[in-house]
Coordinates of C-alpha atoms in Angstrom, one line a residue:
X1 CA 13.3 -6.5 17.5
X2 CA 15.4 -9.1 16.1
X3 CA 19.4 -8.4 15.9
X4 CA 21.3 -9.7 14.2
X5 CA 25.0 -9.9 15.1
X6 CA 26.8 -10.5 12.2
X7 CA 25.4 -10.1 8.2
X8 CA 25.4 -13.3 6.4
X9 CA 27.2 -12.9 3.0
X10 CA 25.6 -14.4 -0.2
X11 CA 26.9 -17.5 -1.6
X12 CA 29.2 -16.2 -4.8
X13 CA 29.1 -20.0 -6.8
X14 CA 25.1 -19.6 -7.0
X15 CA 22.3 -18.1 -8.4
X16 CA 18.3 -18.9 -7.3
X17 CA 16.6 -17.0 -9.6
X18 CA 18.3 -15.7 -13.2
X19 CA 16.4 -13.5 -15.7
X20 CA 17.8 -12.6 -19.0
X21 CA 16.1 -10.1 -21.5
X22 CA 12.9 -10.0 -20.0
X23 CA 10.3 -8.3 -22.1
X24 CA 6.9 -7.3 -21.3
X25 CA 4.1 -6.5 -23.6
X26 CA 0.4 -5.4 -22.5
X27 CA -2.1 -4.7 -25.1
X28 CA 0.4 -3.4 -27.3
X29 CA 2.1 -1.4 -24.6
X30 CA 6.1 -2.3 -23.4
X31 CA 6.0 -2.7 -19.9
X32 CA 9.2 -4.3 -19.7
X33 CA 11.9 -4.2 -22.6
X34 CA 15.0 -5.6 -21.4
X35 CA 15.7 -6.4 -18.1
X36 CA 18.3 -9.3 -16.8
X37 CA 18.9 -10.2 -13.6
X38 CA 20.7 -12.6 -10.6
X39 CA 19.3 -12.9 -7.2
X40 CA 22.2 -15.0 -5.6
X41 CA 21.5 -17.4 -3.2
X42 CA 21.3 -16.0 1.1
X43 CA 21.3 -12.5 -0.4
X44 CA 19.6 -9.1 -0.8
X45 CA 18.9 -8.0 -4.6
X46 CA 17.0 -4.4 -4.6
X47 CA 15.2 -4.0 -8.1
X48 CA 15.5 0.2 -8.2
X49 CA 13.4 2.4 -10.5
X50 CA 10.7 5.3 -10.8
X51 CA 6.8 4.6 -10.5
X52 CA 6.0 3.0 -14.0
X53 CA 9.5 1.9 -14.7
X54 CA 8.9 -1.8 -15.2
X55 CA 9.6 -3.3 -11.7
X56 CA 6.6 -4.4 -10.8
X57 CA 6.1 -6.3 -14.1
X58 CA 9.2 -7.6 -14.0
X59 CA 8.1 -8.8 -10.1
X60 CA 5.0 -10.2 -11.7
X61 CA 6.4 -12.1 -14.7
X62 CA 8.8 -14.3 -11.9
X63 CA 5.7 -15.3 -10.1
X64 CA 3.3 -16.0 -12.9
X65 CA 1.1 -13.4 -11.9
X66 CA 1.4 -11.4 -15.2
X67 CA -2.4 -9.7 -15.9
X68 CA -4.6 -10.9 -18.9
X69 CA -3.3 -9.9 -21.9
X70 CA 0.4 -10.1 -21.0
X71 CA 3.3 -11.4 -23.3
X72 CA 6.6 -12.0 -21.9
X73 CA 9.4 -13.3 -23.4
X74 CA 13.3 -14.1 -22.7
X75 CA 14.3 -16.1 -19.9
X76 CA 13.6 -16.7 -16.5
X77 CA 15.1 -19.8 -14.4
X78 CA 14.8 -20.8 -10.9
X79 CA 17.5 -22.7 -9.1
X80 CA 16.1 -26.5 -8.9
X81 CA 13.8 -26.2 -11.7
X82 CA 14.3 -27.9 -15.1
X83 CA 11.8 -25.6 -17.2
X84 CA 12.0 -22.0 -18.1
X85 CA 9.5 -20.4 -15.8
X86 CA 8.2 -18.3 -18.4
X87 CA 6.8 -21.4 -20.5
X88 CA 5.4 -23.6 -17.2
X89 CA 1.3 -23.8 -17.1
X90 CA -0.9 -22.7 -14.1
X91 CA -0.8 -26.0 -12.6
X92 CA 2.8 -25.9 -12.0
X93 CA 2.6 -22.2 -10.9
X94 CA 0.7 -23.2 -8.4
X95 CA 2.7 -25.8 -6.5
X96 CA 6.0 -23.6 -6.9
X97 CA 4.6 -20.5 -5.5
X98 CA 4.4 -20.4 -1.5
X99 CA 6.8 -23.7 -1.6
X100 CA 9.3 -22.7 -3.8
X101 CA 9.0 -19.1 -3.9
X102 CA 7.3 -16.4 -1.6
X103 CA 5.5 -13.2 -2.9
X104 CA 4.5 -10.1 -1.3
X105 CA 2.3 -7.8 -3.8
X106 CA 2.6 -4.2 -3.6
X107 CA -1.3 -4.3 -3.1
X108 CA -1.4 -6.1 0.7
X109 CA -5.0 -5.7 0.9
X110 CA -5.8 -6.8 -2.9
X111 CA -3.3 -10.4 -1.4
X112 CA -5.9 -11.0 1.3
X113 CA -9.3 -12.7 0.3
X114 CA -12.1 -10.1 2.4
X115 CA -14.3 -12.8 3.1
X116 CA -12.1 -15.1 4.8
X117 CA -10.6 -14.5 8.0
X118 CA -6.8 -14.2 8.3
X119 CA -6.2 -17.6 10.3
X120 CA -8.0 -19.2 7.3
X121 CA -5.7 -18.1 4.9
X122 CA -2.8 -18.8 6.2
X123 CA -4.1 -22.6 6.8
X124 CA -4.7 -22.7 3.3
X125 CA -1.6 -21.5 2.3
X126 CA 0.5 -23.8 4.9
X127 CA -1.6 -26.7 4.3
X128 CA -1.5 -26.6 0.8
X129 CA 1.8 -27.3 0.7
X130 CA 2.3 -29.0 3.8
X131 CA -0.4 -31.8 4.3
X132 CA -1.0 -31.6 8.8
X133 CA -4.3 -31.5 10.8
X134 CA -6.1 -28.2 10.7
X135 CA -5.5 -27.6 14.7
X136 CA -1.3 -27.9 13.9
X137 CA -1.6 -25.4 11.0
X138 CA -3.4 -22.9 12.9
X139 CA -0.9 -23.2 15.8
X140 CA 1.7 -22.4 13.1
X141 CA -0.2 -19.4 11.2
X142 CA -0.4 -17.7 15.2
X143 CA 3.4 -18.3 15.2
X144 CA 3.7 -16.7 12.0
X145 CA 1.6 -14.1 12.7
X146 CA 4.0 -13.2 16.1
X147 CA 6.6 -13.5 13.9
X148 CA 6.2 -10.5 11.8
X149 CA 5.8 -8.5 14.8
X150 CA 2.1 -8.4 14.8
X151 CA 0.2 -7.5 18.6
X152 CA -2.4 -9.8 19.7
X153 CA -1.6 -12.5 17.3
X154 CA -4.0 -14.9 18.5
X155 CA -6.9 -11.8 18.0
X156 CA -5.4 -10.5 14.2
X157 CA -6.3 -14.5 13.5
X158 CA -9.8 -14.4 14.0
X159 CA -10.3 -10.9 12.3
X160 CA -10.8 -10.1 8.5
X161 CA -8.8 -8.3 6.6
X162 CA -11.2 -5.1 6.5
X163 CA -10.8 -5.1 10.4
X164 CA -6.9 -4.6 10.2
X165 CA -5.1 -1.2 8.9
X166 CA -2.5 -1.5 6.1
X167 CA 0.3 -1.7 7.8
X168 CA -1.5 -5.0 9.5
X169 CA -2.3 -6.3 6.2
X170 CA 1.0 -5.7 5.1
X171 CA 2.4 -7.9 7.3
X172 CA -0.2 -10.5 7.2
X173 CA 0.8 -11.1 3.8
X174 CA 4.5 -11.6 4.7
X175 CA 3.7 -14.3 7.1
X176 CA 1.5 -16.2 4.3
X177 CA 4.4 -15.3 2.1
X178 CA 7.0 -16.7 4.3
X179 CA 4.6 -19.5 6.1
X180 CA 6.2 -22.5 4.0
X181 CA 9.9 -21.3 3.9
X182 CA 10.3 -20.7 0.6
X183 CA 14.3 -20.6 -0.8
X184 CA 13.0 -17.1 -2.8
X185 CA 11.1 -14.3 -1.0
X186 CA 10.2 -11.7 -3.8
X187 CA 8.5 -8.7 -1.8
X188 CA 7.5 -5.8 -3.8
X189 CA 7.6 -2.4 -1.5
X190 CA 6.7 -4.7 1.3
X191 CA 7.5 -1.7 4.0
X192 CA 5.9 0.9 2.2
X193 CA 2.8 1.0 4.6
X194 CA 4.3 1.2 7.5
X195 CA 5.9 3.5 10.4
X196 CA 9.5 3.4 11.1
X197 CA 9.9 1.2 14.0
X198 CA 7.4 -1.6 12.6
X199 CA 9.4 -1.0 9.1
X200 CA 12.6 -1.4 10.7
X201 CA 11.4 -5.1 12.4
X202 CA 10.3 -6.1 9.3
X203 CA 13.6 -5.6 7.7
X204 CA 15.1 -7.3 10.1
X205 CA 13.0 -10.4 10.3
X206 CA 13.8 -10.5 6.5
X207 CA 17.2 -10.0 6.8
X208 CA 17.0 -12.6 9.7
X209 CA 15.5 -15.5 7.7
X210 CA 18.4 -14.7 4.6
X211 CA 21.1 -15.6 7.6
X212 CA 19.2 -18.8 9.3
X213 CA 17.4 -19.7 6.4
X214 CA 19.9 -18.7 3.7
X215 CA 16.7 -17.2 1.9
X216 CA 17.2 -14.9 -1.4
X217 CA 15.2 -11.7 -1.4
X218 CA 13.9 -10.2 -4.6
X219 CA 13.4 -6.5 -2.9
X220 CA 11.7 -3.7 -4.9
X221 CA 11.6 -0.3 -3.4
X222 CA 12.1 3.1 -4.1
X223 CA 13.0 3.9 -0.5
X224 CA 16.6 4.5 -0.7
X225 CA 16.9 4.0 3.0
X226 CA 16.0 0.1 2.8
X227 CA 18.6 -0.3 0.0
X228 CA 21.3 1.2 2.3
X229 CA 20.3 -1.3 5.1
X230 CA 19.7 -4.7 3.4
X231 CA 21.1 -4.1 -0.3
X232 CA 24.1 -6.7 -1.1
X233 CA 23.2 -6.0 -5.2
X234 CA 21.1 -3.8 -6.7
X235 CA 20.0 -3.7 -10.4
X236 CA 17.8 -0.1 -12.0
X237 CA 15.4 -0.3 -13.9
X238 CA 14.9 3.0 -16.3
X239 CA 11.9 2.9 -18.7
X240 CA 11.9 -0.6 -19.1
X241 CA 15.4 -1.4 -19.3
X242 CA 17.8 -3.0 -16.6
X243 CA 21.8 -2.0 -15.4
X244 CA 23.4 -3.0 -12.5
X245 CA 24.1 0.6 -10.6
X246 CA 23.4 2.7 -7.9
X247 CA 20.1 4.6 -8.4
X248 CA 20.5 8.8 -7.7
X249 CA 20.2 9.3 -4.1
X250 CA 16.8 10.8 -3.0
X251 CA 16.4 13.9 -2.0
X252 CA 13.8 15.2 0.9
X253 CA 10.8 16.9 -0.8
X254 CA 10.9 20.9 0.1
X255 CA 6.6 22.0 -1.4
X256 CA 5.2 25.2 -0.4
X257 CA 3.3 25.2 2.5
X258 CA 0.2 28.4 2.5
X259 CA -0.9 29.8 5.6
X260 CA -5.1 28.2 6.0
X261 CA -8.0 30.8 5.1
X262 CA -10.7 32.2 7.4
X263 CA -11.1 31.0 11.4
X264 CA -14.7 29.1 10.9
X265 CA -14.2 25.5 11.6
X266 CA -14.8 23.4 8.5
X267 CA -14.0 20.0 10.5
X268 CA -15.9 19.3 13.8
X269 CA -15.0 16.2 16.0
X270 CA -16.3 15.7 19.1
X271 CA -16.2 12.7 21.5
X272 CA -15.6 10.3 19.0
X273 CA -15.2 6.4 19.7
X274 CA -15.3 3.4 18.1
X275 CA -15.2 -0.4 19.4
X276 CA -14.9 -3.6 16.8
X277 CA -16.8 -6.9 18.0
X278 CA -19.6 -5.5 19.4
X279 CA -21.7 -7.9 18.5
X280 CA -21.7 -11.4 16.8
X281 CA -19.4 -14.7 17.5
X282 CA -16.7 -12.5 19.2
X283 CA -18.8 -10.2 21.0
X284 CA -16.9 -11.3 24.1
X285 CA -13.4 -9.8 22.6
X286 CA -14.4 -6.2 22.0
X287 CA -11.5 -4.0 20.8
X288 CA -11.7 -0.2 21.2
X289 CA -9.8 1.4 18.4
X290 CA -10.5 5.1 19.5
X291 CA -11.7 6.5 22.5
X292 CA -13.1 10.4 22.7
X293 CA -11.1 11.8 20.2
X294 CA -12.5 15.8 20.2
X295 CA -10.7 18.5 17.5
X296 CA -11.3 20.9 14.5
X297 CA -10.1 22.7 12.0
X298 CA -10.5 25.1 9.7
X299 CA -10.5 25.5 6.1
X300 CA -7.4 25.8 4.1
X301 CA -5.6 24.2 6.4
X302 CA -3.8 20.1 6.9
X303 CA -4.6 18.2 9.9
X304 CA -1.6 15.6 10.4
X305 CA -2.3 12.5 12.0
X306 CA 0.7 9.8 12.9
X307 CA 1.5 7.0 15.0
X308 CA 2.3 3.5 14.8
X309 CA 0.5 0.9 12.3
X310 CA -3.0 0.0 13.9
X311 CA -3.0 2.9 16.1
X312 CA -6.7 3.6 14.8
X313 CA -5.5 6.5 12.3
X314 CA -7.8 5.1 9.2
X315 CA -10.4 4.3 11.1
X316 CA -10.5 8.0 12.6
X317 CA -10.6 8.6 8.8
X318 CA -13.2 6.2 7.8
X319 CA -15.2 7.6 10.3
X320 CA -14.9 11.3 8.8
X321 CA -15.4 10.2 5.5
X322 CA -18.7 8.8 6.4
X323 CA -17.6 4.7 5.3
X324 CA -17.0 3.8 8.7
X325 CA -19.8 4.5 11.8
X326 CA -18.8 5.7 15.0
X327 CA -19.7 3.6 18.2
X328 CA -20.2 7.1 19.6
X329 CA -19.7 11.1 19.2
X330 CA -20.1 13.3 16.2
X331 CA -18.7 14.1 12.9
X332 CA -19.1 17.9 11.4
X333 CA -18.3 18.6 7.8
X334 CA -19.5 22.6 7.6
X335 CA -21.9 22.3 10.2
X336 CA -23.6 19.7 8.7
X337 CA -23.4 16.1 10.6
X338 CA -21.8 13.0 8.2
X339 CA -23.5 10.1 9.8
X340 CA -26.7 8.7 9.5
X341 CA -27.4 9.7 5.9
X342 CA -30.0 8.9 3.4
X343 CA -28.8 8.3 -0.5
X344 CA -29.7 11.9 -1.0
X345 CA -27.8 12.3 2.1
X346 CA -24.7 10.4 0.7
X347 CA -24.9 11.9 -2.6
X348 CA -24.4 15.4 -0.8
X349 CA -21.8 14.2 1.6
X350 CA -20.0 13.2 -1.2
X351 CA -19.4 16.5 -2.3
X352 CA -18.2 17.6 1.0
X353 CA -15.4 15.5 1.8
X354 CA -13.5 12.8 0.0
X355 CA -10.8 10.1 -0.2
X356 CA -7.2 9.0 -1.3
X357 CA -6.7 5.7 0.0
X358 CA -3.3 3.9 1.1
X359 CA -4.2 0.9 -1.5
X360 CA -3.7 2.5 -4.7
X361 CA -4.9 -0.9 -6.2
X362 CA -7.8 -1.5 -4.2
X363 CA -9.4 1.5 -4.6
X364 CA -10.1 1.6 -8.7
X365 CA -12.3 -0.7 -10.7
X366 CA -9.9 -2.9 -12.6
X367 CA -12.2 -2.7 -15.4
X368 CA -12.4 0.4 -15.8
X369 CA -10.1 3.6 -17.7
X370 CA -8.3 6.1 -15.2
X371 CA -10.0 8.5 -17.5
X372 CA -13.3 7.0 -16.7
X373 CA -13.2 6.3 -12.9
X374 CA -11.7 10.1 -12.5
X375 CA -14.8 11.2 -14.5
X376 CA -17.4 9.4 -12.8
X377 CA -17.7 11.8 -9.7
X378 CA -18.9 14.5 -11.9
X379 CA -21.2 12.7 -13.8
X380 CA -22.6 11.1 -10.5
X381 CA -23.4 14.5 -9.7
X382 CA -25.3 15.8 -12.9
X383 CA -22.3 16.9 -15.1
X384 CA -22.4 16.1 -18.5
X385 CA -20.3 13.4 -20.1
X386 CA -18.3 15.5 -22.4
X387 CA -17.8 18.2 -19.8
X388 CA -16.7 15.3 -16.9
X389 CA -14.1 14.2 -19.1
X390 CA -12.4 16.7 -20.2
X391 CA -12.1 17.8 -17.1
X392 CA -10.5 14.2 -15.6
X393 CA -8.4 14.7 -18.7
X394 CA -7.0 18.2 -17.5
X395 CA -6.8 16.6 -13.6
X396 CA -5.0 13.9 -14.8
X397 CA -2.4 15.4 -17.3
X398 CA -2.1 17.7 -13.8
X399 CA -1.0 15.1 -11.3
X400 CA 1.5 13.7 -13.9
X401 CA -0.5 10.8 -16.1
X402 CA 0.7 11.0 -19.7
X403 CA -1.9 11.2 -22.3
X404 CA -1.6 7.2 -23.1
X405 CA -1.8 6.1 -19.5
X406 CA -5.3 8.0 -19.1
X407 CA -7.0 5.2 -20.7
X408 CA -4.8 2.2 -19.3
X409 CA -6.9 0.3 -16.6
X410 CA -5.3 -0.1 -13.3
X411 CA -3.8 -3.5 -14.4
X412 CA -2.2 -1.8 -16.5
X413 CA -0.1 1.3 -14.2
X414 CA 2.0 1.2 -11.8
X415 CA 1.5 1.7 -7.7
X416 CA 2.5 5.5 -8.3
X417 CA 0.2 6.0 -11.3
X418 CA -2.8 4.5 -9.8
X419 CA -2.3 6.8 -6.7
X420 CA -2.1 9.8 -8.6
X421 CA -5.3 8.4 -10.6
X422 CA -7.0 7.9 -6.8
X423 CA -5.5 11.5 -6.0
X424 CA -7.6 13.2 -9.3
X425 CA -10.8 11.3 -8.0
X426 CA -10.8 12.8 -4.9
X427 CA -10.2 15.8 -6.3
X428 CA -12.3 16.3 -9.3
X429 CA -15.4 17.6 -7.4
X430 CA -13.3 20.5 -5.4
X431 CA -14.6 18.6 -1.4
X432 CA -14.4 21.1 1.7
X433 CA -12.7 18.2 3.3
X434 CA -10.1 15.7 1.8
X435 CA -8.6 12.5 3.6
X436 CA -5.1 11.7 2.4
X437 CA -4.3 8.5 4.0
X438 CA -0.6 8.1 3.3
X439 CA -0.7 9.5 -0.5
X440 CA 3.0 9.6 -1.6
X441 CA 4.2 6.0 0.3
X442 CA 3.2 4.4 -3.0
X443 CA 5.1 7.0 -4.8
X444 CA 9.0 7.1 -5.9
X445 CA 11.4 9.9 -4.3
X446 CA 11.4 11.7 -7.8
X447 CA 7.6 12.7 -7.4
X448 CA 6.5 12.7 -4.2
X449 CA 8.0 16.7 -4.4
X450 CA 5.6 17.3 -7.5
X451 CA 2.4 15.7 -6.1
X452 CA 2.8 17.8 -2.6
X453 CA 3.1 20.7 -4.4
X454 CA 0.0 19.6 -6.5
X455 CA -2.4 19.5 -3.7
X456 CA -0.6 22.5 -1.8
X457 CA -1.7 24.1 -5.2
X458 CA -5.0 22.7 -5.1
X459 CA -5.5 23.6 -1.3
X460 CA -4.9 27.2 -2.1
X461 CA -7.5 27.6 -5.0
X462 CA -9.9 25.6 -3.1
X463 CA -9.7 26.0 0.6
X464 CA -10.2 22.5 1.6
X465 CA -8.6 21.0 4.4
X466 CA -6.7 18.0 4.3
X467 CA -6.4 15.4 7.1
X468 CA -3.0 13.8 6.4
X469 CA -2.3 10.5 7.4
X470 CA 1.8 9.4 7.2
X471 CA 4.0 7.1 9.3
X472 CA 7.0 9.6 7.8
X473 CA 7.1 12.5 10.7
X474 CA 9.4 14.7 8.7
X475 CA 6.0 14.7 5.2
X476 CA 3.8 15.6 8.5
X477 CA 6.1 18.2 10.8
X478 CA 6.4 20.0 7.0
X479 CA 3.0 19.7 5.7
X480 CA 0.7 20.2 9.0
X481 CA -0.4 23.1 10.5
X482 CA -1.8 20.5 13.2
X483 CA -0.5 17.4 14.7
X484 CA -2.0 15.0 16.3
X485 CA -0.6 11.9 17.6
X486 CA -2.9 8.5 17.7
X487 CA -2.1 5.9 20.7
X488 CA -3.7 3.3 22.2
X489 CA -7.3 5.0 21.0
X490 CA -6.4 8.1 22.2
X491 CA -5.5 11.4 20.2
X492 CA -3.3 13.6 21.7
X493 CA -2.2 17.0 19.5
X494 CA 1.2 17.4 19.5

């Protein structure tokens, strides 16, 4: 961990980045109505608000990242350039950001190109701006990489993106952020994916580069923990509109937790394992990720898995939901195995267990409604049209969309909304078994209780049972009626 000995104050006669009535329009809808703003320079702004509030818009507009179809207007100025940010083209965007200024997307995974391999990104993004043979940049992405605390830097290099958990890819993306030492890191829930210990190093190699570097941090979170520790201002946003206070203080979420129904095992694991480079270029650098992981469970009840970022806990689920293979052992879903299928197969594994992924982003069709995508699993299997959505209508309205944001495309919701879109997807078709792989990180203090309490609810009419995935022990010590701890490929129950 880095320390650091004494907190470096921000410099009071300066300002890096200034916004003044920002306003936000997409397709007709205010994202952003007023919101103003100084991130001083060698300081710590936090940008505060509830899941659809107009932070991440407001993140996007000051990076030229606003989606198609997005006005904004008012100003926006950057310490050391002459234009208003808001009127510069593409071609300027594009030399100021990773130079100038650094981002970190909410969406880790959706910052990482899947086809390329991480060491190639980031020697794109240093040389870009930084013209140096290819063998000098790659030396510097590894550094980077070590930087941000990841293991095996020299390995996490060579793999792609889909190899890595989030909580890698999260910090991948900070290194390509921070690669070119930009004077302005704006990092958007940059800690949201992962555990305490890693989140903790983060913070402090952020808080790390504002005292050497005398970097100015952009911060948007809705962990109130993380504005307590690296806050020097901190402006909320509330429904669009901007004031410099304090937000509420969160409060722990206290759903109702029901006792699991009947004693037949619904969920079968036994002697599981699972090994990366097994074959191909890197054959020679195999990588086991799990190693005879055996358990079950039975229905109604939560299976809690924890550990560290890239202990192997999504893979374990990838594996159960039938996306990933296992290298060896068996998967169980009501007796029935979930590897190996046919399309009939997949069609019927479907309706036996399903996902909520820890990329809200990722895992919807940008062109597509939430009203749509929620509907689709029905239709998929036989429904009719009319029947399929009015029943994603009814799911929706129930984990908290408003009738306008049902048919907004992803592009077009916030990090909170899309999970609870991803969360009524997985849930439309009633599945014995449901993965929730970290469903309430993306999601603000205000509504994590409600959405528990949803799929308590849910649980209890159903009977499904839900493997839980957090980094947060308290959501899991609550919420489990099982725990089991993921190490070094090895899964011990707690």
């Amino acid at each position: 961990m880095i320390l650091i000995s004494e907190r470096a104050g921000p410099d009071e006669g300066a300002g890096q980045l200034h916004i003044e009535h920002l306003r936000v329009e997409i397709g007709g809808n205010v994202a952003v109505s007023d919101v103003g703003l100084t991130v001083r320079r060698g300081s710590v702004h936090c940008l505060l608000g509830d899941s659809g509030s107009g932070k991440t818009m407001t993140s996007l507009a000051a990076v030229g990242l606003l989606p198609p179809g997005a006005t904004a207007s008012g100003t926006l100025r950057l310490d050391g350039v002459d234009e208003d940010l808001l009127t510069i083209d593409q071609a300027r965007w594009s030399t100021l950001r990773g130079s100038a200024i650094g981002y970190v997307g909410q969406n880790a995974l959706g910052c990482l190109h899947p086809a390329y391999r991480v060491e190639t990104q980031l020697i794109e993004a240093i040389r870009r701006h930084r013209p140096m043979a290819r063998a000098e940049a790659r030396r510097l992405a590894v550094e980077e990489l070590a930087a941000v605390d990841l293991p095996e830097p020299g390995r996490i290099a060579r793999a792609h993106p889909a190899q890595l958990s989030g909580g890698m890819c999260q910090r991948v993306a900070l290194a390509i952020a921070l690669c070119n030492r930009p004077a302005l890191l704006i990092a958007d829930e940059p800690t949201t994916a992962l555990d305490d210990d890693t989140q903790d190093r983060i913070l402090d190699l952020i808080r790390a580069r504002v005292a050497s570097d005398g970097l100015s941090v952009l911060l948007i979170t809705h962990d109130r923990r993380v504005v307590d520790e690296m806050a020097d201002e901190i402006t909320t946003v509330v429904d669009g509109v901007s004031s410099p206070s304090l937000a509420a203080v969160a409060t722990t979420p206290t759903s109702e937790r029901r006792s699991p129904v009947g004693d037949e095992p619904v969920l079968e694991i036994d002697g599981l394992a699972k090994t990366y480079g097994t074959s191909g270029r890197f054959a020679a650098e195999q990588a086991p990720v799990l190693q005879d992981v055996s358990f079950s469970a039975t229905a109604g009840s939560t299976v809690g898995l924890i550990g560290r970022s890239g202990a192997g806990k999504t893979t374990l689920a990838r594996i159960v939901a039938g996306i990933l293979s296992p290298s060896a052992g068996t998967v169980r879903i009501d007796g029935r195995p979930m590897t190996g299928a046919d399309r009939a197969g997949r069609l019927e594994r479907a309706g036996l267990v399903q996902y909520v992924f820890q990329d809200p982003f990722g895992s919807l069709n940008p062109r597509r409604s939430a009203r749509a995508q929620v509907a689709e699993p029905l239709i998929v299997a036989g429904r009719a049209s009319d029947e399929a959505d009015q029943a994603a209508c009814t799911l929706l309205a129930d984990v908290g969309l408003t009738q306008a944001q049902i048919d907004r495309r992803p592009t077009a919701l916030s990090g909170g909304q899309c999970q609870r879109v991803g969360i009524a997807r997985a849930l439309i078709r009633r599945p014995r078994v449901v993965v929730l792989d970290e469903p309430v990180s993306a999601l603000d203090w205000s509504i994590r209780d409600e959405i528990m309490t949803l799929l308590n609810e849910l649980q209890a009419s159903t009977g499904c049972l839900y493997l839980l995935i957090s980094h947060e022990r308290a959501l899991i010590e609550r919420e489990s009626d099982q725990i089991y701890e993921v190490a070094d490929g090895n899964v011990s129950r707690l």
